[in-house]
mmCIF file of C-alpha atoms and ligand atoms in Angstrom:
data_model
loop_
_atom_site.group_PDB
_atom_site.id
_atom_site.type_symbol
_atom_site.label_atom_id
_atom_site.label_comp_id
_atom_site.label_asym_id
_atom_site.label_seq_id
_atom_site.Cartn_x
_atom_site.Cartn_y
_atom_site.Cartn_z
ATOM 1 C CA UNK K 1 -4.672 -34.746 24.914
ATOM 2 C CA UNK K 2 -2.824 -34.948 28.374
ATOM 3 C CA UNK K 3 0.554 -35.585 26.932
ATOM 4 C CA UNK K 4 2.179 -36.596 23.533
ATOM 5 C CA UNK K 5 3.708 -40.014 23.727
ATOM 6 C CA UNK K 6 3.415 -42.560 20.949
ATOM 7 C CA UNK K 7 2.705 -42.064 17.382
ATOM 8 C CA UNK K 8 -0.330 -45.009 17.816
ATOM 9 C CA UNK K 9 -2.252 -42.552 20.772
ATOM 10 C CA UNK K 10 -4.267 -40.312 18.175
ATOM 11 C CA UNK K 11 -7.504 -41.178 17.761
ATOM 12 C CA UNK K 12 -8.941 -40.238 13.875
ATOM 13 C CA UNK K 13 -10.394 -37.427 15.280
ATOM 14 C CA UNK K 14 -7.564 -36.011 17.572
ATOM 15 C CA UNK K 15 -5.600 -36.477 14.219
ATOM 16 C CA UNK K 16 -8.621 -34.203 11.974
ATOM 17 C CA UNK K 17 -8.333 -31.728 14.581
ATOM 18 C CA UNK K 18 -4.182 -31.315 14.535
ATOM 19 C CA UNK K 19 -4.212 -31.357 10.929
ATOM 20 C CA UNK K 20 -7.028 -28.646 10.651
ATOM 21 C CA UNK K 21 -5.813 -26.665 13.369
ATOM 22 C CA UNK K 22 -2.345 -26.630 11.564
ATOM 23 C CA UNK K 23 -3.392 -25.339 8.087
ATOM 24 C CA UNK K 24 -5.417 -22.406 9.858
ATOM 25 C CA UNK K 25 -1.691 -21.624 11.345
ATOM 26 C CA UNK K 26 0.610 -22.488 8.484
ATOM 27 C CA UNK K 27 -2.308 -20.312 6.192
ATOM 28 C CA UNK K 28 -1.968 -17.689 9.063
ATOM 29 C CA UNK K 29 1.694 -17.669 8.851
ATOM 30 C CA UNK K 30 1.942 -17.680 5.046
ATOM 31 C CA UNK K 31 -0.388 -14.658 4.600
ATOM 32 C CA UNK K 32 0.752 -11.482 3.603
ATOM 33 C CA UNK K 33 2.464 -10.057 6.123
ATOM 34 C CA UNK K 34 3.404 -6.664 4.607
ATOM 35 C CA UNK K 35 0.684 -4.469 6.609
ATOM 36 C CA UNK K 36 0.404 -6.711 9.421
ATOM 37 C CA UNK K 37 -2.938 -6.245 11.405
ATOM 38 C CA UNK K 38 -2.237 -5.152 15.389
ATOM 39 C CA UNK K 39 -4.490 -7.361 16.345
ATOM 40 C CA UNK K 40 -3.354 -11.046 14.679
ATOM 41 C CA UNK K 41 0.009 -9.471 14.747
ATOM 42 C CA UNK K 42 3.071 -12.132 13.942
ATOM 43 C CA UNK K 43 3.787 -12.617 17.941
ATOM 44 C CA UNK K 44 -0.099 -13.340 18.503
ATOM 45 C CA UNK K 45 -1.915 -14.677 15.710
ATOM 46 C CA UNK K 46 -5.173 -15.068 17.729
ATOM 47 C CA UNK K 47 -8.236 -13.071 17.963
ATOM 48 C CA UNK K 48 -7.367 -10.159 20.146
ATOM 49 C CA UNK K 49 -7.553 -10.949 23.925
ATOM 50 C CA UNK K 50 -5.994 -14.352 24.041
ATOM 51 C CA UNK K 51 -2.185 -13.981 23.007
ATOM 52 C CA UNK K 52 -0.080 -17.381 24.264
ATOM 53 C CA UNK K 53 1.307 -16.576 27.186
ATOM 54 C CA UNK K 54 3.189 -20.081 27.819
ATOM 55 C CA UNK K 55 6.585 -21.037 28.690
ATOM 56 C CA UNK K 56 8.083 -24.227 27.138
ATOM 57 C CA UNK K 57 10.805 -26.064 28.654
ATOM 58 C CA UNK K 58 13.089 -27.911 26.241
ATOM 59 C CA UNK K 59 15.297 -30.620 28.137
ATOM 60 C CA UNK K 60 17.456 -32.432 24.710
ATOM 61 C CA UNK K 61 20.099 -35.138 26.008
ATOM 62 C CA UNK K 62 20.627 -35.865 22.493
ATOM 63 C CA UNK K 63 21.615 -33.491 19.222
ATOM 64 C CA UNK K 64 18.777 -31.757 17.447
ATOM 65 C CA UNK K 65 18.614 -29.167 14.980
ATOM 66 C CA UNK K 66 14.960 -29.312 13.200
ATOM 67 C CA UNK K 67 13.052 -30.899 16.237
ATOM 68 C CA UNK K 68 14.613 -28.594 18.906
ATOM 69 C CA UNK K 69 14.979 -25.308 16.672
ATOM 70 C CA UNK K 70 11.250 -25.784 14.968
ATOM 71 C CA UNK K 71 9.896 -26.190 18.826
ATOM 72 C CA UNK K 72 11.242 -22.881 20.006
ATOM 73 C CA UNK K 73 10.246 -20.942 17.005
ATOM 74 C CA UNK K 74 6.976 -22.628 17.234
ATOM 75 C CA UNK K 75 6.262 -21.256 20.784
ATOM 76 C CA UNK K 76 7.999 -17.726 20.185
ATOM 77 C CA UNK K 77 5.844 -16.962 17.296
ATOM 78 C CA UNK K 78 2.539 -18.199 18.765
ATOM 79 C CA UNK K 79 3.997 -15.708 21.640
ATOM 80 C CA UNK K 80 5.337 -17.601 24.413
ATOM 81 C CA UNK K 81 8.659 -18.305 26.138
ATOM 82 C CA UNK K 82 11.143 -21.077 25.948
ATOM 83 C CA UNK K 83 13.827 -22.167 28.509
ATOM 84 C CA UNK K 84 16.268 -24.778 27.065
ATOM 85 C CA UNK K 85 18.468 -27.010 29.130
ATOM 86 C CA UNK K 86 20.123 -28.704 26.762
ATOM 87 C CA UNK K 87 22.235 -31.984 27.504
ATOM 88 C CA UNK K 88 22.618 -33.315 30.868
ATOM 89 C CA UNK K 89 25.806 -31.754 31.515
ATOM 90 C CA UNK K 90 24.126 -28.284 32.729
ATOM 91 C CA UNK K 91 21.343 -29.989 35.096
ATOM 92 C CA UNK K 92 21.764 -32.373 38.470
ATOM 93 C CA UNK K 93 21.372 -35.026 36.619
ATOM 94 C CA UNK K 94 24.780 -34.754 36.577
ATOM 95 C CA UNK K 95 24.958 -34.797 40.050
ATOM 96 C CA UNK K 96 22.843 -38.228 39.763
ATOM 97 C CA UNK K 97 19.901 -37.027 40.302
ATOM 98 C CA UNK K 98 17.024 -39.472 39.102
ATOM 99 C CA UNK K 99 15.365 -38.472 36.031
ATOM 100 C CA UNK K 100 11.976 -38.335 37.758
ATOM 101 C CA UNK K 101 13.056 -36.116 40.134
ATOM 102 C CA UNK K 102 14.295 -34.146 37.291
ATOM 103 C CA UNK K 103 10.618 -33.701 35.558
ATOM 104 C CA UNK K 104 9.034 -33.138 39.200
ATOM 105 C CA UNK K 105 11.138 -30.114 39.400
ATOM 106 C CA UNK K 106 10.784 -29.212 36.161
ATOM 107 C CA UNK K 107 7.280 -29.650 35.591
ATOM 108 C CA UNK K 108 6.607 -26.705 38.485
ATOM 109 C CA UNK K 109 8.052 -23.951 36.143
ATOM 110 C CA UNK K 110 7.288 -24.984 32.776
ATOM 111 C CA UNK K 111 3.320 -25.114 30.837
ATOM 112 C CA UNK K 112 4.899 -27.367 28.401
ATOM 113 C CA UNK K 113 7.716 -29.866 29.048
ATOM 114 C CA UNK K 114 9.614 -31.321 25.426
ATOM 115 C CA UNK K 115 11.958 -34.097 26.152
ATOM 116 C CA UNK K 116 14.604 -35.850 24.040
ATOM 117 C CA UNK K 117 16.260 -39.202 25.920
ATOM 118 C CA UNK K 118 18.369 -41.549 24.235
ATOM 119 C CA UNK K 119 16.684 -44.061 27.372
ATOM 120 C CA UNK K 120 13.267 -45.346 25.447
ATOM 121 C CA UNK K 121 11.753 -44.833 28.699
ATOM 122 C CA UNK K 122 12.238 -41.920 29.613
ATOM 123 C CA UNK K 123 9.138 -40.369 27.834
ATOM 124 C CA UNK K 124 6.769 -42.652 29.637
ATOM 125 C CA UNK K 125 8.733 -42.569 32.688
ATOM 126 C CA UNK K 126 8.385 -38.514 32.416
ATOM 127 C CA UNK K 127 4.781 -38.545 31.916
ATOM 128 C CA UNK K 128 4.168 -40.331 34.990
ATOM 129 C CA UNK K 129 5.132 -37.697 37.422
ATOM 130 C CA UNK K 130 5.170 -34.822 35.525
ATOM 131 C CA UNK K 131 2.316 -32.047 36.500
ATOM 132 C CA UNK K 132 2.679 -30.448 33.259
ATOM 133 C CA UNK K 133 1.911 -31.534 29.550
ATOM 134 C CA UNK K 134 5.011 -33.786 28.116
ATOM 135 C CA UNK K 135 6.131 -33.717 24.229
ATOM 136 C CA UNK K 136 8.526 -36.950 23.368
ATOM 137 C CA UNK K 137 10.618 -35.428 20.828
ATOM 138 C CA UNK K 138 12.965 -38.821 20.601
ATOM 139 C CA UNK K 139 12.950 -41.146 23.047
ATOM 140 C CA UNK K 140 16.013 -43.626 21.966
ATOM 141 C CA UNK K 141 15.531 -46.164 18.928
ATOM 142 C CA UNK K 142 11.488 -45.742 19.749
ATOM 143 C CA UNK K 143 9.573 -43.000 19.185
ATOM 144 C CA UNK K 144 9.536 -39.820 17.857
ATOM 145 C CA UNK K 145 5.420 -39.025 17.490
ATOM 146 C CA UNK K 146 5.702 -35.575 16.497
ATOM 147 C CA UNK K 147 7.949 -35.944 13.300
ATOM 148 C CA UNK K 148 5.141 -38.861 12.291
ATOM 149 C CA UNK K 149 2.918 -36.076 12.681
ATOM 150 C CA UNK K 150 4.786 -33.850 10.340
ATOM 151 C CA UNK K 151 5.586 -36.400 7.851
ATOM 152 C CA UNK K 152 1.539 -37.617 7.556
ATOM 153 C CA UNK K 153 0.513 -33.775 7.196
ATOM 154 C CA UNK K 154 3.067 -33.033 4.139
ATOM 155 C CA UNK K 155 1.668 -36.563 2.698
ATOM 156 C CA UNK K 156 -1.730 -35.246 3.228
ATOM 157 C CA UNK K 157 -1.209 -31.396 1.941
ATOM 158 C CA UNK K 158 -0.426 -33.442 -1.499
ATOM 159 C CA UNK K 159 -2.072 -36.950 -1.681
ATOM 160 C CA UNK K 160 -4.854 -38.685 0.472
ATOM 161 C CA UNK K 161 -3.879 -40.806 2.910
ATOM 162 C CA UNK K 162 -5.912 -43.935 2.089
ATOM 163 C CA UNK K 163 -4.709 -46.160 -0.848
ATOM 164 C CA UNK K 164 -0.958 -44.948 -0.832
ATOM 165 C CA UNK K 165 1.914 -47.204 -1.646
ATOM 166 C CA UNK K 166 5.006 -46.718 0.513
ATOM 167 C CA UNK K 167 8.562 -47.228 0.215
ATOM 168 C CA UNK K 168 10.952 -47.147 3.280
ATOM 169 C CA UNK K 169 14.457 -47.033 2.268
ATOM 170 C CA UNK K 170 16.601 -46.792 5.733
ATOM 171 C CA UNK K 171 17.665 -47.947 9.062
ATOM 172 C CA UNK K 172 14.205 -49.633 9.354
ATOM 173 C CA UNK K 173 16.082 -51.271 12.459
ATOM 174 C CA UNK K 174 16.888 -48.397 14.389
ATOM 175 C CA UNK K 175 15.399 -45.067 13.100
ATOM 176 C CA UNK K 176 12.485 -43.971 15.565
ATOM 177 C CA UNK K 177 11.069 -41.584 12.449
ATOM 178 C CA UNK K 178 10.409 -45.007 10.534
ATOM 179 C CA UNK K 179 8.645 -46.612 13.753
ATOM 180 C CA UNK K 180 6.551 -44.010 14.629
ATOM 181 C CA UNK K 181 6.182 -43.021 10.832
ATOM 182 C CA UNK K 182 4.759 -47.009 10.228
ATOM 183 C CA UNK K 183 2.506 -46.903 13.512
ATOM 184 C CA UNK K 184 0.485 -43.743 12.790
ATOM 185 C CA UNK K 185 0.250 -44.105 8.698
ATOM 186 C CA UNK K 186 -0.627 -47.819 9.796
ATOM 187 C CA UNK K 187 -4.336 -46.625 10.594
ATOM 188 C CA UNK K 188 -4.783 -45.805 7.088
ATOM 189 C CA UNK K 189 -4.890 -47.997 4.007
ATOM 190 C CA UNK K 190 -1.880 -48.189 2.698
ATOM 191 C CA UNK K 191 0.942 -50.861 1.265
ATOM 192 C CA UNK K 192 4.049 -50.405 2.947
ATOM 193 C CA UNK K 193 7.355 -51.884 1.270
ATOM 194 C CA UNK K 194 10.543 -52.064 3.499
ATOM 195 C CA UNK K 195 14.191 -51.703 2.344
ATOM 196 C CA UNK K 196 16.739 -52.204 5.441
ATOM 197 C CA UNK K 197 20.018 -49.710 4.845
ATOM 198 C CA UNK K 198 21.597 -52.871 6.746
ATOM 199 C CA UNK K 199 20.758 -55.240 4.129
ATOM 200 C CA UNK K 200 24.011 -56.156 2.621
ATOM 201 C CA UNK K 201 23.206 -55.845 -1.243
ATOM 202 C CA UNK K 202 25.056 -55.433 -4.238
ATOM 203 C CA UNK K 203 22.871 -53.167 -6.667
ATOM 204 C CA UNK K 204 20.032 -51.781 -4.102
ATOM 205 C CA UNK K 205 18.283 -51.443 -6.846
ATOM 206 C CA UNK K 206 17.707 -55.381 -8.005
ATOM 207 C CA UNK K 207 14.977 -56.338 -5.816
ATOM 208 C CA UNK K 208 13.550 -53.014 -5.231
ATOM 209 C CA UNK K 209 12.629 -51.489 -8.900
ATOM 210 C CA UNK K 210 8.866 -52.211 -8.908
ATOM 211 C CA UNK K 211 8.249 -51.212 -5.473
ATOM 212 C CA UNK K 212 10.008 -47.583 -6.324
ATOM 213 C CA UNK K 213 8.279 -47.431 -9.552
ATOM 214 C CA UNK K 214 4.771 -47.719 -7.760
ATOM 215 C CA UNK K 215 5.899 -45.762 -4.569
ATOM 216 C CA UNK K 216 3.561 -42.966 -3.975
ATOM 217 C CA UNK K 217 5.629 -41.809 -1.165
ATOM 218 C CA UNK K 218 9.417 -42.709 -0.556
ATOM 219 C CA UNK K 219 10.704 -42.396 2.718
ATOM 220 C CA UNK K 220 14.281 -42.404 3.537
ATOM 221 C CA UNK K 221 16.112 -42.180 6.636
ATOM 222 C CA UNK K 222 20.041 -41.974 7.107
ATOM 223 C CA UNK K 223 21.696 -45.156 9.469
ATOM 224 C CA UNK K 224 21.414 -44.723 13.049
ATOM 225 C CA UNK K 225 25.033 -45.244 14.123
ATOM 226 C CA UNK K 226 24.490 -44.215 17.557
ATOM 227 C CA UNK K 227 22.083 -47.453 18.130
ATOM 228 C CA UNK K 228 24.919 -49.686 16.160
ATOM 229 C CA UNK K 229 26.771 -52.458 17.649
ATOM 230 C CA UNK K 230 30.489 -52.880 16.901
ATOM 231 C CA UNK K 231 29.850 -55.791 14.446
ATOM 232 C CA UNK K 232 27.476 -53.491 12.392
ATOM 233 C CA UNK K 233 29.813 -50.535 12.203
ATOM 234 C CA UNK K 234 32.584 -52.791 10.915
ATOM 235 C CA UNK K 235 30.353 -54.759 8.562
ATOM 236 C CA UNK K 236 31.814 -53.873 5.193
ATOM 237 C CA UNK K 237 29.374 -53.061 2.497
ATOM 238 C CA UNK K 238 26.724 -51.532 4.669
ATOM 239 C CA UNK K 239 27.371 -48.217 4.001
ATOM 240 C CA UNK K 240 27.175 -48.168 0.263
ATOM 241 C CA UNK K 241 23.727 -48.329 -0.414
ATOM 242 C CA UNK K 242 22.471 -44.598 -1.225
ATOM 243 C CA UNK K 243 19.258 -42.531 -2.983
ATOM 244 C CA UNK K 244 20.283 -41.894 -6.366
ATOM 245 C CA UNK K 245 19.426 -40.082 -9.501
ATOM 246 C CA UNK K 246 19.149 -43.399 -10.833
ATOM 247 C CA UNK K 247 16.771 -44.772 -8.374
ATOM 248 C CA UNK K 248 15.068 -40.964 -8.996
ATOM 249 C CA UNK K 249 14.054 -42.379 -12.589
ATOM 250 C CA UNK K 250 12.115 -44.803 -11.352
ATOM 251 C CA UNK K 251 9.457 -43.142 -9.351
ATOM 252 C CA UNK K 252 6.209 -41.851 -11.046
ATOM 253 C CA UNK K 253 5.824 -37.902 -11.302
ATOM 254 C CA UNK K 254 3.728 -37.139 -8.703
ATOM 255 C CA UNK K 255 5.729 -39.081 -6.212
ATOM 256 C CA UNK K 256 7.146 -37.608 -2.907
ATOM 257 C CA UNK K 257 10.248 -38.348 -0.897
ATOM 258 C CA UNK K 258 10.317 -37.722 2.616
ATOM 259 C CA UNK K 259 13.054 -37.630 4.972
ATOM 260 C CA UNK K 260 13.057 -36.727 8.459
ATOM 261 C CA UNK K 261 16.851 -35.514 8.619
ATOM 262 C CA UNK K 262 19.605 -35.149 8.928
ATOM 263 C CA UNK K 263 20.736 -36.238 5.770
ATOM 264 C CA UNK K 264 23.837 -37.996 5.668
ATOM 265 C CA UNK K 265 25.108 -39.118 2.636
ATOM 266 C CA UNK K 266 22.581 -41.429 1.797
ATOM 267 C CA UNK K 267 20.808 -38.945 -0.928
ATOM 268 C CA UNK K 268 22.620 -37.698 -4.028
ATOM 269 C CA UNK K 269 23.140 -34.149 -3.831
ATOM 270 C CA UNK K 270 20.917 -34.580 -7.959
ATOM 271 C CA UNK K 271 17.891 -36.024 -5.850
ATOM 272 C CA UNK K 272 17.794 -33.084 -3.324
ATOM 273 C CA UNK K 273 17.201 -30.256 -6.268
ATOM 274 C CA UNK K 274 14.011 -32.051 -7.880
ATOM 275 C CA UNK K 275 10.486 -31.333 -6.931
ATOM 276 C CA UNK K 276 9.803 -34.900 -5.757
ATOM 277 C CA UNK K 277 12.371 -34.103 -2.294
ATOM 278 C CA UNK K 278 9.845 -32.411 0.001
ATOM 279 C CA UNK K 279 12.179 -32.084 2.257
ATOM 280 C CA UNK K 280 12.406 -27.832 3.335
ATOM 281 C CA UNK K 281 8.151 -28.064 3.250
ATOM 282 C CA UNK K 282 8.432 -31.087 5.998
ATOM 283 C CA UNK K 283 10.896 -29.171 7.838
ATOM 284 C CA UNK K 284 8.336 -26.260 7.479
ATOM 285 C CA UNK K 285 5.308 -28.124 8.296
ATOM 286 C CA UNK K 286 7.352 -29.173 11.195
ATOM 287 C CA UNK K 287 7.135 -25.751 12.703
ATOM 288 C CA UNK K 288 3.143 -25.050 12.346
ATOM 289 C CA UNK K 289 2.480 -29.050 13.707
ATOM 290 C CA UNK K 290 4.510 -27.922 16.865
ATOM 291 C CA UNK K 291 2.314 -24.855 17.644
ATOM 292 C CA UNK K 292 -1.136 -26.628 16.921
ATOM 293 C CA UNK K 293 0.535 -29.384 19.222
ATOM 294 C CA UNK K 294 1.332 -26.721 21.424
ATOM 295 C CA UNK K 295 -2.266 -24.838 21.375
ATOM 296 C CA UNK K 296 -3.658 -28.597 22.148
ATOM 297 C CA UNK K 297 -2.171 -29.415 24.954
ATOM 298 C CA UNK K 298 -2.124 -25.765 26.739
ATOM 299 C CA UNK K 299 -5.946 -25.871 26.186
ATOM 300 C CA UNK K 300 -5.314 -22.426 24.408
ATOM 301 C CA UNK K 301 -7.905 -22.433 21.466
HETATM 302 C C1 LIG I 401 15.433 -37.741 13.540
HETATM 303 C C2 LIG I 401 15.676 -38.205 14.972
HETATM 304 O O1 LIG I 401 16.308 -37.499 15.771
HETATM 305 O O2 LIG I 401 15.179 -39.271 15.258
HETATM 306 N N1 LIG I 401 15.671 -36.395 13.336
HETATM 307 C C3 LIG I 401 14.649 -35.509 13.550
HETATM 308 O O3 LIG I 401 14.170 -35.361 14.642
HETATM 309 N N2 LIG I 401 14.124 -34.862 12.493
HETATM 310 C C4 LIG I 401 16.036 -38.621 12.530
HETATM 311 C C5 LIG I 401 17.488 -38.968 12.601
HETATM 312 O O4 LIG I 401 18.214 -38.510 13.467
HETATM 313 O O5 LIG I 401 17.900 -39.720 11.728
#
């Protein structure tokens, strides 16, 4: 794995490999860590000899708290460094520097590059000259391969992936969780039903009850305002359509809701205090996904 792109670039294997090497870390992690051992201390959790000595570089043009935040703490517990440059205010880019150049420089002082563009581009565009491994954490209304990653390993800590029925409720349009989300569960068998947030409606509910009562998995996103035109923003009724306790009824017990966050509105506050709303193990999961992600691509296993 040279660098991590698109959600459809995993092979079945390269996908049976992050998941494994993830629950060794997140079991790791989640051990008892009263009398820690000296040698697969917190900061190292390697065999002795072979701590991660790497230095991330996070470059965000856009807001992030989970992707940005789990990133860091992913490579400071493995051990390593992190550098942040964070917006383009604080680099030459506001000088007008090209965003190539950018990575060239960039890619001499950092083992792992993470990028966040609202430019779709960019990610690709950053791959191509960079010497160094690149993570696309976001990469406009796209991508965003590493929260699909995420997402498929809570599924698969609870349910198999084959045979699921899915429900996305959300900016199907715009989100970049939902595309890269539908791309890499997409190599599984599964039924997929799509509800747009945009889809003016005046009971969400009326054509969607059966789907929601057979969801296996639910997965919500909140709209993507940023990507809106003018005539969407001002489209009255748009903004109505929310998660509720009623909708909550519907789905079987065993069902799971994912969302990627931020949440904005678009889940009752009831929904987010029952069992079903996976949401704090996602954010979690998020964390151990980044350092097997990170081990991968710094060769360092
Ligand atoms: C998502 C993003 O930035 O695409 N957030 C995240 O990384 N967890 C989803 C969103 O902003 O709606």
């Amino acid at each position: 794995m040279q660098h991590i792109l698109t959600s459809d670039q995993f092979s079945y294997a390269q996908l049976d490999d992050i998941w494994k090497l993830t629950e060794r870390i997140a079991a790791f992690c989640n051990g008892d860590r009263s009398q820690p051992d000296p040698e697969l201390s917190f900061y190292s959790w390697d065999e002795p000899g072979i701590p991660f000595k790497k230095l991330l570089g996070t470059i965000f043009c856009q807001p992030s708290t989970r992707t940005r935040c789990s990133l860091q703490a992913a490579c400071l517990r493995l051990g390593g460094s992190v550098v942040s440059i964070d917006g383009t205010e604080a680099s030459s880019l506001a000088k007008g520097e090209s965003w190539e150049d950018t990575i060239v420089t960039l890619s001499q002082y950092y083992d792992v590059l993470a990028i966040r563009s609202g430019d779709k581009h960019h990610a690709k565009q950053a791959a191509a000259v960079s010497d160094t491994p690149i993570i696309n954490c976001g990469s406009g209304s796209d991508e965003h391969p590493t929260q699909a990653l995420l997402d498929l390993y809570t599924i698969r800590e609870r349910k198999p992936l084959d045979g699921l029925n899915i429900v996305i409720f959300g900016d199907i349009e715009h989100a970049r969780t939902i595309k890269s989300f539908k791309k890499m569960i997409g190599m599984y068998d599964v039924n997929i039903s799509e509800f747009s947030l945009l889809k003016k409606r005046d009971d969400p509910l009326d054509d969607m009850t059966q789907s929601f009562k057979e969801a296996d998995v639910v997965y919500i996103t909140r709209m993507q305002r940023e990507y809106h035109g003018k005539e969407i923003v001002e489209f009255p009724g748009i903004t109505t359509h929310s998660f509720t306790e009623k909708t909550l009824s519907l789905l079987k017990e065993d069902a799971i809701i994912l969302h990627p966050g931020p949440v904005v509105g678009e889940v009752a506050a009831k929904v987010k205090q029952d069992p079903r709303w996976v949401y704090k193990q996602q954010v979690k999961n998020g964390m151990y996904i980044r350092m097997a992600l990170l081990k991968l691509l710094t060769g360092h296993i």
